[in-house]
PDB file of C-alpha atoms and ligand atoms in Angstrom:
ATOM      1  CA  MET F   1      61.258 181.590  54.241  1.00 40.00           C
ATOM      2  CA  ASP F   2      60.386 183.170  50.911  1.00 45.00           C
ATOM      3  CA  GLU F   3      59.231 180.962  48.108  1.00 51.00           C
ATOM      4  CA  LEU F   4      61.545 180.152  45.269  1.00 55.00           C
ATOM      5  CA  ARG F   5      60.802 182.017  42.082  1.00 54.00           C
ATOM      6  CA  ALA F   6      58.659 179.968  39.690  1.00 50.00           C
ATOM      7  CA  LEU F   7      60.989 177.278  38.423  1.00 51.00           C
ATOM      8  CA  SER F   8      61.061 175.584  35.074  1.00 62.00           C
ATOM      9  CA  GLY F   9      63.389 172.775  36.183  1.00 81.00           C
ATOM     10  CA  LEU F  10      62.899 169.888  38.563  1.00 91.00           C
ATOM     11  CA  VAL F  11      64.189 170.581  42.067  1.00 94.00           C
ATOM     12  CA  VAL F  12      64.794 167.403  44.083  1.00 96.00           C
ATOM     13  CA  VAL F  13      65.384 167.265  47.820  1.00 97.00           C
ATOM     14  CA  LEU F  14      67.423 164.191  48.723  1.00 97.00           C
ATOM     15  CA  CYS F  15      67.354 163.353  52.396  1.00 97.00           C
ATOM     16  CA  GLY F  16      68.521 160.520  54.604  1.00 96.00           C
ATOM     17  CA  PRO F  17      70.821 159.838  57.534  1.00 93.00           C
ATOM     18  CA  SER F  18      74.501 160.582  57.175  1.00 87.00           C
ATOM     19  CA  GLY F  19      76.157 157.463  55.723  1.00 89.00           C
ATOM     20  CA  ALA F  20      73.029 156.252  53.865  1.00 94.00           C
ATOM     21  CA  GLY F  21      74.858 156.836  50.578  1.00 95.00           C
ATOM     22  CA  LYS F  22      73.423 160.121  49.265  1.00 94.00           C
ATOM     23  CA  SER F  23      76.721 161.496  47.926  1.00 90.00           C
ATOM     24  CA  THR F  24      77.591 158.153  46.350  1.00 94.00           C
ATOM     25  CA  LEU F  25      74.177 157.978  44.663  1.00 95.00           C
ATOM     26  CA  VAL F  26      74.386 161.554  43.380  1.00 92.00           C
ATOM     27  CA  ALA F  27      77.795 160.760  41.844  1.00 91.00           C
ATOM     28  CA  ARG F  28      76.284 157.673  40.159  1.00 93.00           C
ATOM     29  CA  LEU F  29      73.268 159.629  38.907  1.00 90.00           C
ATOM     30  CA  ARG F  30      75.516 162.244  37.351  1.00 88.00           C
ATOM     31  CA  GLU F  31      76.973 159.553  35.104  1.00 88.00           C
ATOM     32  CA  ARG F  32      73.481 158.854  33.739  1.00 82.00           C
ATOM     33  CA  LEU F  33      71.664 162.186  33.819  1.00 82.00           C
ATOM     34  CA  PRO F  34      72.742 165.783  33.347  1.00 83.00           C
ATOM     35  CA  LEU F  35      72.046 167.314  36.723  1.00 88.00           C
ATOM     36  CA  HIS F  36      73.106 170.199  38.882  1.00 92.00           C
ATOM     37  CA  PHE F  37      74.034 169.770  42.504  1.00 92.00           C
ATOM     38  CA  SER F  38      73.254 172.538  44.957  1.00 95.00           C
ATOM     39  CA  VAL F  39      76.549 173.209  46.753  1.00 96.00           C
ATOM     40  CA  SER F  40      75.628 174.078  50.341  1.00 97.00           C
ATOM     41  CA  TYR F  41      77.401 176.449  52.681  1.00 98.00           C
ATOM     42  CA  THR F  42      78.700 174.956  55.904  1.00 98.00           C
ATOM     43  CA  THR F  43      80.721 175.890  58.960  1.00 98.00           C
ATOM     44  CA  ARG F  44      82.035 172.337  59.434  1.00 95.00           C
ATOM     45  CA  PRO F  45      85.723 171.619  58.803  1.00 94.00           C
ATOM     46  CA  MET F  46      86.664 170.228  55.407  1.00 95.00           C
ATOM     47  CA  ARG F  47      87.202 166.449  55.274  1.00 88.00           C
ATOM     48  CA  ARG F  48      90.038 164.684  53.556  1.00 86.00           C
ATOM     49  CA  GLY F  49      89.297 164.530  49.820  1.00 90.00           C
ATOM     50  CA  GLU F  50      86.778 167.369  49.881  1.00 93.00           C
ATOM     51  CA  GLU F  51      87.121 170.535  47.827  1.00 96.00           C
ATOM     52  CA  ASP F  52      85.844 174.028  48.570  1.00 97.00           C
ATOM     53  CA  GLY F  53      83.213 175.000  45.994  1.00 96.00           C
ATOM     54  CA  ARG F  54      82.682 171.410  44.831  1.00 93.00           C
ATOM     55  CA  ASP F  55      81.486 169.568  47.958  1.00 92.00           C
ATOM     56  CA  TYR F  56      80.566 172.620  50.043  1.00 96.00           C
ATOM     57  CA  TYR F  57      81.454 176.247  50.423  1.00 98.00           C
ATOM     58  CA  PHE F  58      83.334 176.135  53.709  1.00 98.00           C
ATOM     59  CA  VAL F  59      82.770 179.377  55.596  1.00 98.00           C
ATOM     60  CA  ALA F  60      83.429 180.816  59.063  1.00 98.00           C
ATOM     61  CA  PRO F  61      80.458 180.976  61.480  1.00 98.00           C
ATOM     62  CA  GLU F  62      80.457 184.800  61.263  1.00 98.00           C
ATOM     63  CA  GLN F  63      80.077 184.713  57.464  1.00 98.00           C
ATOM     64  CA  PHE F  64      77.329 182.097  57.742  1.00 98.00           C
ATOM     65  CA  ASP F  65      75.407 184.228  60.271  1.00 98.00           C
ATOM     66  CA  GLU F  66      75.733 187.262  57.997  1.00 98.00           C
ATOM     67  CA  MET F  67      74.295 185.281  55.072  1.00 98.00           C
ATOM     68  CA  VAL F  68      71.382 184.190  57.282  1.00 98.00           C
ATOM     69  CA  ALA F  69      70.786 187.835  58.237  1.00 98.00           C
ATOM     70  CA  GLN F  70      70.807 188.849  54.555  1.00 97.00           C
ATOM     71  CA  GLY F  71      68.182 186.174  53.750  1.00 96.00           C
ATOM     72  CA  GLU F  72      70.471 184.390  51.318  1.00 97.00           C
ATOM     73  CA  PHE F  73      69.383 180.895  52.302  1.00 97.00           C
ATOM     74  CA  LEU F  74      66.350 179.004  51.029  1.00 95.00           C
ATOM     75  CA  GLU F  75      66.733 176.927  54.201  1.00 97.00           C
ATOM     76  CA  HIS F  76      69.387 176.519  56.843  1.00 98.00           C
ATOM     77  CA  ALA F  77      69.843 174.329  59.901  1.00 97.00           C
ATOM     78  CA  THR F  78      72.251 173.170  62.564  1.00 95.00           C
ATOM     79  CA  VAL F  79      73.192 169.554  61.856  1.00 88.00           C
ATOM     80  CA  HIS F  80      75.553 167.620  64.135  1.00 77.00           C
ATOM     81  CA  THR F  81      76.737 170.902  65.774  1.00 86.00           C
ATOM     82  CA  ASN F  82      77.562 172.683  62.489  1.00 95.00           C
ATOM     83  CA  SER F  83      75.536 175.108  60.353  1.00 98.00           C
ATOM     84  CA  TYR F  84      74.461 174.190  56.816  1.00 98.00           C
ATOM     85  CA  GLY F  85      72.478 176.232  54.319  1.00 98.00           C
ATOM     86  CA  THR F  86      71.149 176.124  50.747  1.00 97.00           C
ATOM     87  CA  HIS F  87      71.792 179.229  48.681  1.00 97.00           C
ATOM     88  CA  ARG F  88      68.478 180.385  47.225  1.00 95.00           C
ATOM     89  CA  ARG F  89      69.795 182.183  44.120  1.00 94.00           C
ATOM     90  CA  GLN F  90      72.143 179.325  43.266  1.00 95.00           C
ATOM     91  CA  VAL F  91      69.180 176.905  43.158  1.00 94.00           C
ATOM     92  CA  GLU F  92      67.054 179.356  41.169  1.00 90.00           C
ATOM     93  CA  SER F  93      69.688 179.934  38.520  1.00 91.00           C
ATOM     94  CA  MET F  94      70.484 176.221  38.213  1.00 91.00           C
ATOM     95  CA  ALA F  95      66.783 175.387  37.786  1.00 88.00           C
ATOM     96  CA  GLU F  96      66.350 177.892  34.975  1.00 85.00           C
ATOM     97  CA  GLY F  97      66.324 176.206  31.603  1.00 74.00           C
ATOM     98  CA  GLY F  98      64.664 173.025  32.799  1.00 78.00           C
ATOM     99  CA  SER F  99      67.581 171.339  34.583  1.00 86.00           C
ATOM    100  CA  VAL F 100      67.339 168.809  37.404  1.00 91.00           C
ATOM    101  CA  VAL F 101      68.744 170.329  40.607  1.00 94.00           C
ATOM    102  CA  VAL F 102      69.562 168.079  43.557  1.00 95.00           C
ATOM    103  CA  LEU F 103      69.646 169.340  47.146  1.00 96.00           C
ATOM    104  CA  ASP F 104      71.306 166.994  49.664  1.00 94.00           C
ATOM    105  CA  ILE F 105      69.939 168.386  52.939  1.00 95.00           C
ATOM    106  CA  ASP F 106      68.794 167.134  56.355  1.00 93.00           C
ATOM    107  CA  VAL F 107      65.215 166.576  57.532  1.00 95.00           C
ATOM    108  CA  GLN F 108      64.983 170.009  59.190  1.00 95.00           C
ATOM    109  CA  GLY F 109      65.946 171.673  55.925  1.00 97.00           C
ATOM    110  CA  ALA F 110      63.523 169.459  53.988  1.00 97.00           C
ATOM    111  CA  ALA F 111      60.696 170.570  56.304  1.00 96.00           C
ATOM    112  CA  GLN F 112      61.559 174.229  55.655  1.00 97.00           C
ATOM    113  CA  VAL F 113      61.617 173.696  51.886  1.00 96.00           C
ATOM    114  CA  ARG F 114      58.319 171.750  52.064  1.00 96.00           C
ATOM    115  CA  ALA F 115      56.742 174.649  53.979  1.00 95.00           C
ATOM    116  CA  THR F 116      57.421 177.017  51.039  1.00 91.00           C
ATOM    117  CA  GLY F 117      54.810 175.042  49.075  1.00 91.00           C
ATOM    118  CA  ALA F 118      57.011 175.138  45.954  1.00 89.00           C
ATOM    119  CA  ASP F 119      56.670 172.306  43.425  1.00 89.00           C
ATOM    120  CA  ILE F 120      59.611 170.257  44.630  1.00 94.00           C
ATOM    121  CA  LEU F 121      60.200 166.486  44.713  1.00 96.00           C
ATOM    122  CA  PHE F 122      61.136 164.916  48.058  1.00 98.00           C
ATOM    123  CA  ILE F 123      63.078 161.630  48.135  1.00 98.00           C
ATOM    124  CA  PHE F 124      64.337 159.814  51.247  1.00 98.00           C
ATOM    125  CA  ILE F 125      67.334 157.463  51.096  1.00 98.00           C
ATOM    126  CA  LEU F 126      67.339 154.671  53.688  1.00 97.00           C
ATOM    127  CA  PRO F 127      70.168 152.280  54.531  1.00 97.00           C
ATOM    128  CA  PRO F 128      69.129 148.592  54.601  1.00 96.00           C
ATOM    129  CA  SER F 129      69.627 148.549  58.414  1.00 95.00           C
ATOM    130  CA  VAL F 130      71.083 150.608  61.258  1.00 93.00           C
ATOM    131  CA  ALA F 131      73.919 148.062  61.584  1.00 94.00           C
ATOM    132  CA  GLU F 132      74.846 148.590  57.917  1.00 95.00           C
ATOM    133  CA  LEU F 133      74.624 152.367  58.386  1.00 94.00           C
ATOM    134  CA  GLU F 134      77.132 152.094  61.228  1.00 92.00           C
ATOM    135  CA  ARG F 135      79.415 149.914  59.104  1.00 93.00           C
ATOM    136  CA  ARG F 136      79.316 152.474  56.265  1.00 92.00           C
ATOM    137  CA  LEU F 137      80.065 155.404  58.557  1.00 89.00           C
ATOM    138  CA  ARG F 138      83.105 153.539  59.881  1.00 89.00           C
ATOM    139  CA  SER F 139      84.267 152.406  56.449  1.00 89.00           C
ATOM    140  CA  ARG F 140      84.106 155.987  55.175  1.00 81.00           C
ATOM    141  CA  ALA F 141      86.776 156.656  57.805  1.00 75.00           C
ATOM    142  CA  THR F 142      86.226 160.397  57.716  1.00 73.00           C
ATOM    143  CA  ASP F 143      84.813 160.942  61.211  1.00 76.00           C
ATOM    144  CA  SER F 144      85.958 160.298  64.768  1.00 83.00           C
ATOM    145  CA  GLU F 145      84.243 157.676  66.976  1.00 87.00           C
ATOM    146  CA  LYS F 146      82.504 160.494  68.855  1.00 86.00           C
ATOM    147  CA  VAL F 147      81.151 162.015  65.646  1.00 84.00           C
ATOM    148  CA  ILE F 148      79.989 158.594  64.397  1.00 88.00           C
ATOM    149  CA  ALA F 149      78.156 157.929  67.686  1.00 89.00           C
ATOM    150  CA  GLY F 150      76.424 161.321  67.365  1.00 86.00           C
ATOM    151  CA  ARG F 151      75.403 160.635  63.769  1.00 85.00           C
ATOM    152  CA  LEU F 152      73.933 157.240  64.688  1.00 90.00           C
ATOM    153  CA  ALA F 153      71.949 158.755  67.549  1.00 89.00           C
ATOM    154  CA  VAL F 154      70.342 161.276  65.175  1.00 88.00           C
ATOM    155  CA  ALA F 155      69.808 158.688  62.393  1.00 92.00           C
ATOM    156  CA  ARG F 156      66.855 156.930  64.034  1.00 89.00           C
ATOM    157  CA  SER F 157      64.793 160.109  64.505  1.00 90.00           C
ATOM    158  CA  GLU F 158      65.617 161.197  60.955  1.00 94.00           C
ATOM    159  CA  MET F 159      64.547 157.832  59.529  1.00 95.00           C
ATOM    160  CA  ALA F 160      61.243 158.070  61.408  1.00 94.00           C
ATOM    161  CA  GLN F 161      60.349 160.948  59.042  1.00 95.00           C
ATOM    162  CA  ALA F 162      60.784 158.935  55.837  1.00 96.00           C
ATOM    163  CA  GLY F 163      56.989 158.623  55.496  1.00 96.00           C
ATOM    164  CA  LEU F 164      56.685 162.376  54.802  1.00 95.00           C
ATOM    165  CA  PHE F 165      58.564 161.984  51.517  1.00 98.00           C
ATOM    166  CA  ASP F 166      57.225 161.388  47.989  1.00 97.00           C
ATOM    167  CA  TYR F 167      59.542 158.403  47.498  1.00 98.00           C
ATOM    168  CA  VAL F 168      61.673 156.194  49.753  1.00 98.00           C
ATOM    169  CA  VAL F 169      64.660 154.442  48.164  1.00 98.00           C
ATOM    170  CA  VAL F 170      66.535 151.733  50.094  1.00 98.00           C
ATOM    171  CA  ASN F 171      70.234 151.892  49.249  1.00 98.00           C
ATOM    172  CA  ASP F 172      71.176 148.235  49.730  1.00 98.00           C
ATOM    173  CA  ASP F 173      72.636 147.318  46.348  1.00 98.00           C
ATOM    174  CA  LEU F 174      74.092 150.521  44.894  1.00 97.00           C
ATOM    175  CA  ASP F 175      73.217 149.693  41.268  1.00 95.00           C
ATOM    176  CA  VAL F 176      69.579 148.982  42.157  1.00 97.00           C
ATOM    177  CA  ALA F 177      69.231 152.163  44.226  1.00 97.00           C
ATOM    178  CA  ALA F 178      70.822 154.267  41.442  1.00 95.00           C
ATOM    179  CA  SER F 179      68.423 152.734  38.901  1.00 94.00           C
ATOM    180  CA  ASP F 180      65.459 153.423  41.187  1.00 96.00           C
ATOM    181  CA  LEU F 181      66.475 157.071  41.512  1.00 95.00           C
ATOM    182  CA  ASP F 182      67.029 157.357  37.796  1.00 92.00           C
ATOM    183  CA  ALA F 183      63.540 155.927  37.148  1.00 93.00           C
ATOM    184  CA  ILE F 184      61.924 158.311  39.616  1.00 95.00           C
ATOM    185  CA  LEU F 185      63.586 161.365  38.066  1.00 92.00           C
ATOM    186  CA  ARG F 186      62.735 160.325  34.518  1.00 88.00           C
ATOM    187  CA  ALA F 187      59.102 159.652  35.439  1.00 91.00           C
ATOM    188  CA  GLU F 188      58.724 162.919  37.350  1.00 91.00           C
ATOM    189  CA  ARG F 189      60.181 164.932  34.465  1.00 85.00           C
ATOM    190  CA  LEU F 190      57.731 163.289  32.058  1.00 85.00           C
ATOM    191  CA  ARG F 191      54.829 163.875  34.455  1.00 88.00           C
ATOM    192  CA  ARG F 192      55.676 167.554  34.900  1.00 83.00           C
ATOM    193  CA  GLY F 193      56.268 168.014  31.195  1.00 78.00           C
ATOM    194  CA  ALA F 194      53.013 166.310  30.178  1.00 75.00           C
ATOM    195  CA  PRO F 195      50.818 169.469  29.942  1.00 77.00           C
ATOM    196  CA  LEU F 196      53.450 171.174  27.777  1.00 75.00           C
ATOM    197  CA  THR F 197      53.753 168.141  25.497  1.00 77.00           C
ATOM    198  CA  VAL F 198      49.976 167.987  25.028  1.00 80.00           C
ATOM    199  CA  GLN F 199      49.932 171.706  24.244  1.00 81.00           C
ATOM    200  CA  ARG F 200      52.837 171.432  21.771  1.00 81.00           C
ATOM    201  CA  LEU F 201      51.088 168.674  19.896  1.00 84.00           C
ATOM    202  CA  GLY F 202      48.030 170.919  19.610  1.00 85.00           C
ATOM    203  CA  LEU F 203      45.851 168.457  21.516  1.00 82.00           C
ATOM    204  CA  THR F 204      44.187 170.991  23.821  1.00 73.00           C
TER     205      THR F 204
HETATM  206  P1  ADP R 301      76.023 160.171  52.742  1.00 73.73           P
HETATM  207  O1  ADP R 301      76.347 161.111  51.613  1.00 73.73           O
HETATM  208  O2  ADP R 301      74.573 159.791  52.788  1.00 73.73           O
HETATM  209  O3  ADP R 301      76.491 160.659  54.086  1.00 73.73           O
HETATM  210  P2  ADP R 301      78.060 158.457  51.521  1.00 73.73           P
HETATM  211  O4  ADP R 301      77.668 158.529  50.089  1.00 73.73           O
HETATM  212  O5  ADP R 301      79.257 159.230  51.967  1.00 73.73           O
HETATM  213  O6  ADP R 301      76.803 158.792  52.473  1.00 73.73           O
HETATM  214  O7  ADP R 301      78.259 156.895  51.866  1.00 73.73           O
HETATM  215  C1  ADP R 301      78.750 156.453  53.130  1.00 73.73           C
HETATM  216  C2  ADP R 301      79.709 155.269  52.912  1.00 73.73           C
HETATM  217  O8  ADP R 301      78.957 154.118  52.465  1.00 73.73           O
HETATM  218  C3  ADP R 301      80.764 155.523  51.843  1.00 73.73           C
HETATM  219  O9  ADP R 301      81.984 154.938  52.266  1.00 73.73           O
HETATM  220  C4  ADP R 301      80.202 154.817  50.591  1.00 73.73           C
HETATM  221  O10 ADP R 301      81.227 154.388  49.734  1.00 73.73           O
HETATM  222  C5  ADP R 301      79.446 153.649  51.212  1.00 73.73           C
HETATM  223  N1  ADP R 301      78.266 153.210  50.426  1.00 73.73           N
HETATM  224  C6  ADP R 301      77.340 153.989  49.816  1.00 73.73           C
HETATM  225  N2  ADP R 301      76.379 153.243  49.225  1.00 73.73           N
HETATM  226  C7  ADP R 301      76.709 151.950  49.475  1.00 73.73           C
HETATM  227  C8  ADP R 301      76.091 150.683  49.122  1.00 73.73           C
HETATM  228  N3  ADP R 301      74.956 150.598  48.413  1.00 73.73           N
HETATM  229  N4  ADP R 301      76.707 149.566  49.557  1.00 73.73           N
HETATM  230  C9  ADP R 301      77.849 149.636  50.283  1.00 73.73           C
HETATM  231  N5  ADP R 301      78.478 150.778  50.640  1.00 73.73           N
HETATM  232  C10 ADP R 301      77.911 151.937  50.253  1.00 73.73           C
HETATM  233  P1  5GP R 302      78.007 165.986  56.073  1.00 73.73           P
HETATM  234  O1  5GP R 302      78.634 166.830  57.135  1.00 73.73           O
HETATM  235  O2  5GP R 302      78.138 164.505  56.343  1.00 73.73           O
HETATM  236  O3  5GP R 302      78.434 166.363  54.679  1.00 73.73           O
HETATM  237  O4  5GP R 302      76.452 166.292  56.112  1.00 73.73           O
HETATM  238  C1  5GP R 302      75.774 166.158  57.318  1.00 73.73           C
HETATM  239  C2  5GP R 302      74.293 166.393  57.092  1.00 73.73           C
HETATM  240  O5  5GP R 302      74.059 167.744  56.688  1.00 73.73           O
HETATM  241  C3  5GP R 302      73.685 165.497  56.009  1.00 73.73           C
HETATM  242  O6  5GP R 302      72.469 164.944  56.521  1.00 73.73           O
HETATM  243  C4  5GP R 302      73.382 166.471  54.891  1.00 73.73           C
HETATM  244  O7  5GP R 302      72.253 166.078  54.157  1.00 73.73           O
HETATM  245  C5  5GP R 302      73.110 167.747  55.667  1.00 73.73           C
HETATM  246  N1  5GP R 302      73.254 168.946  54.855  1.00 73.73           N
HETATM  247  C6  5GP R 302      74.189 169.211  53.895  1.00 73.73           C
HETATM  248  N2  5GP R 302      73.973 170.403  53.339  1.00 73.73           N
HETATM  249  C7  5GP R 302      72.867 170.922  53.938  1.00 73.73           C
HETATM  250  C8  5GP R 302      72.122 172.132  53.777  1.00 73.73           C
HETATM  251  O8  5GP R 302      72.429 173.006  52.973  1.00 73.73           O
HETATM  252  N3  5GP R 302      71.047 172.296  54.588  1.00 73.73           N
HETATM  253  C9  5GP R 302      70.657 171.383  55.508  1.00 73.73           C
HETATM  254  N4  5GP R 302      69.560 171.626  56.220  1.00 73.73           N
HETATM  255  N5  5GP R 302      71.324 170.221  55.674  1.00 73.73           N
HETATM  256  C10 5GP R 302      72.414 170.003  54.909  1.00 73.73           C
END
């Protein structure tokens, strides 16, 4: 994997088991903060309520493989039998101009992004319990019983990697989790901007 070009914005990798509430939290965050969402490419079928180009770019496996061959992905992985990938140039152009860019990707993808050594923030979203995760996957009512069982089986091994992340946010009460994320992003932007602020004020 090539490194991302030097970025002026804050790129955030958001990870956590399917059903933990990542999409819900991103939607909440967008109400509070101007942020860009990296729209991944996937070979999985579109779910009810989803939109091509907004939730994902839904592509055929052949097109996905061609994009892999052309090196278009910052990272890509097979998750729950389908392929998913983050478009490198899309992230680069969104990060230009100092924006916050959120990547909702799985732990394999996060490991690939981490290995680039780029200055990226890694946040893990945990459900309050596995039982609650199961309840949320069922209440979302978008997946078959077989798919839900598969997602739960993978969830435990994914959650075991939470310790590798810069921050872990437990999504129990949605308002609290959204506030925690908001606080983390605000603090990280201030931290990263600190040298520039000091320079601007002529203090160096
Ligand atoms: P993910 O994007 O991580 O797969 P979703 O955002 O789709 O998860 O959330 C899974 C389900 O759980 C959705 O039906 C969502 O409305 C619900 N949900 C998300 N956060 C909470 C929460 N804090 N409390 C209760 N239900 C939640
Ligand atoms: P879903 O099919 O429920 O939308 O997503 C399933 C899993 O794929 C989630 O864990 C999500 O984070 C992950 N995912 C979505 N987009 C990408 C991507 O571009 N790369 C990787 N590695 N995982 C992704």
